[in-house]
C-alpha positions as a printed Julia matrix, in Angstrom:
170×3 Matrix{Float64}:
 103.5   129.62  27.24
 102.45  126.56  26.99
 101.07  124.34  29.71
 103.0   121.91  31.35
 101.39  118.69  32.71
 103.82  118.54  36.07
 101.93  115.3   37.6
 103.19  111.8   36.83
 100.35  109.5   35.45
  99.86  105.6   35.04
  99.35  104.38  31.73
  99.42  100.7   30.76
 100.39   99.58  34.76
 103.86  101.7   33.98
 104.37  105.02  35.89
 105.5   107.28  33.43
 107.09  110.78  34.42
 106.59  114.66  32.57
 109.98  114.81  30.24
 111.14  118.0   32.56
 110.07  115.69  36.36
 112.57  112.65  34.92
 115.55  115.11  33.73
 115.6   116.7   37.18
 114.7   113.22  39.06
 118.17  111.92  37.09
 119.96  115.27  37.21
 119.46  114.66  41.3
 120.45  111.2   41.45
 123.57  111.43  39.06
 124.64  114.1   41.3
 124.28  112.41  44.22
 126.29  109.32  42.03
 129.24  111.21  42.04
 131.07  112.72  45.05
 132.98  115.23  43.42
 129.68  116.62  41.85
 131.36  115.9   38.4
 131.12  113.71  35.69
 133.97  112.9   33.04
 133.07  112.81  29.62
 133.35  108.99  29.56
 131.17  108.49  32.18
 128.78  110.99  30.84
 128.73  108.89  27.55
 128.13  105.59  29.68
 124.91  107.02  31.43
 123.8   107.82  27.8
 124.24  104.66  26.42
 122.25  103.29  29.79
 119.8   105.48  28.53
 119.92  104.29  25.32
 120.81  107.61  24.2
 123.79  107.48  21.2
 127.34  109.03  21.69
 126.36  111.64  18.4
 123.22  112.92  20.25
 125.29  113.55  23.59
 128.0   115.41  21.24
 125.37  117.22  19.71
 123.41  118.49  23.37
 127.33  119.34  24.29
 127.5   121.95  21.57
 123.92  123.23  21.88
 125.0   123.43  25.84
 127.87  125.36  25.16
 125.85  128.11  23.13
 123.29  128.06  25.91
 125.99  128.2   28.66
 126.85  131.55  27.12
 123.74  132.99  26.53
 122.82  132.38  30.2
 126.07  134.06  31.29
 125.2   136.73  29.16
 121.43  137.39  30.46
 122.59  137.16  34.04
 125.19  140.71  32.9
 122.27  141.59  31.21
 120.18  141.44  34.06
 122.78  142.85  36.73
 123.33  145.55  34.2
 119.67  146.64  33.76
 119.18  146.32  37.93
 122.18  148.08  38.09
 120.99  151.13  35.63
 117.99  151.52  37.78
 119.34  151.86  40.97
 121.47  154.69  40.13
 118.79  156.4   38.25
 116.3   155.95  41.37
 119.3   157.15  43.66
 119.87  159.94  41.23
 116.1   160.65  41.6
 116.04  161.1   45.01
 119.17  163.06  45.77
 118.22  165.38  43.13
 114.32  165.41  44.18
 115.25  165.65  47.88
 117.05  168.54  47.29
 114.67  170.38  45.28
 112.18  169.56  48.16
 114.49  170.89  50.92
 114.81  174.24  48.64
 111.12  174.57  48.43
 110.48  174.21  52.21
 113.54  176.09  53.22
 112.58  179.25  50.2
 109.11  178.98  50.67
 108.87  178.83  47.05
 105.23  178.21  45.67
 105.73  179.68  42.89
 107.87  177.12  41.96
 105.24  174.17  42.84
 104.62  173.63  39.32
 107.84  173.47  38.28
 108.42  170.97  40.96
 105.9   168.8   39.53
 106.8   169.18  36.2
 110.44  167.87  36.75
 109.96  165.3   39.36
 106.54  164.47  38.49
 107.58  162.76  34.83
 110.58  161.65  36.0
 109.17  159.39  38.72
 106.79  157.73  36.01
 110.17  156.93  34.13
 111.79  154.96  37.27
 108.48  153.87  38.05
 108.3   152.54  34.59
 111.9   150.86  34.56
 111.38  149.27  37.92
 108.13  147.35  36.19
 109.92  146.5   33.18
 113.0   145.2   35.13
 111.17  143.14  38.04
 108.18  142.17  36.04
 109.06  141.79  32.37
 107.15  141.22  29.57
 108.48  137.92  28.13
 108.71  139.1   24.24
 110.31  142.72  25.17
 112.53  141.32  27.21
 114.01  139.3   24.56
 113.76  141.88  22.08
 115.89  143.6   24.44
 118.14  141.57  25.31
 118.86  140.18  21.8
 119.28  144.45  21.13
 121.69  144.22  23.77
 123.74  140.8   22.87
 124.43  142.16  20.02
 125.78  145.5   20.85
 128.04  143.59  23.27
 129.14  141.39  20.39
 130.06  144.34  18.36
 131.74  145.94  20.89
 133.8   142.55  21.47
 134.1   142.39  17.39
 135.59  145.65  17.24
 137.65  145.52  20.54
 139.65  142.51  18.85
 140.2   144.23  15.64
 141.39  147.09  17.42
 143.73  144.83  19.91
 145.16  143.21  16.61
 145.63  146.89  15.01
 147.51  147.96  17.66
 149.57  144.73  18.03
 150.82  145.08  14.53
 151.77  148.88  15.14
């Protein structure tokens, strides 16, 4: 990841902020200025004009934000589904593993110890690996997995939409 400059500094007698800091400061100031926490498009265009930003650039930024907004919503859903799947797998492992351990203790089945290690060992490693991937993701792998999931979701939506249209005509 690129290094970010987060400290303000002075150049030619002018106090300068990094772009991200300036954006956050303006965002907070705008939110405090508007009582409802919302801006009309006219207000947004007025603020942009005062900052020397053209209406065309604002329109382009609106389109970009619309796309980004849906991607962020998909990303939240993706993360939620991954965590739910991990929790389900972990609960399943604990229930079955606990049952096997209790069975071993009750029957004193020393012959079955190898089965216990062979079955529960790899399963535990898989769950640990999944947990690591979910809670400490590698950015590249996460992005690839998210894009694959997103394409699958888009295909489901498209097929679902086609099926609904076909059923309406029937």
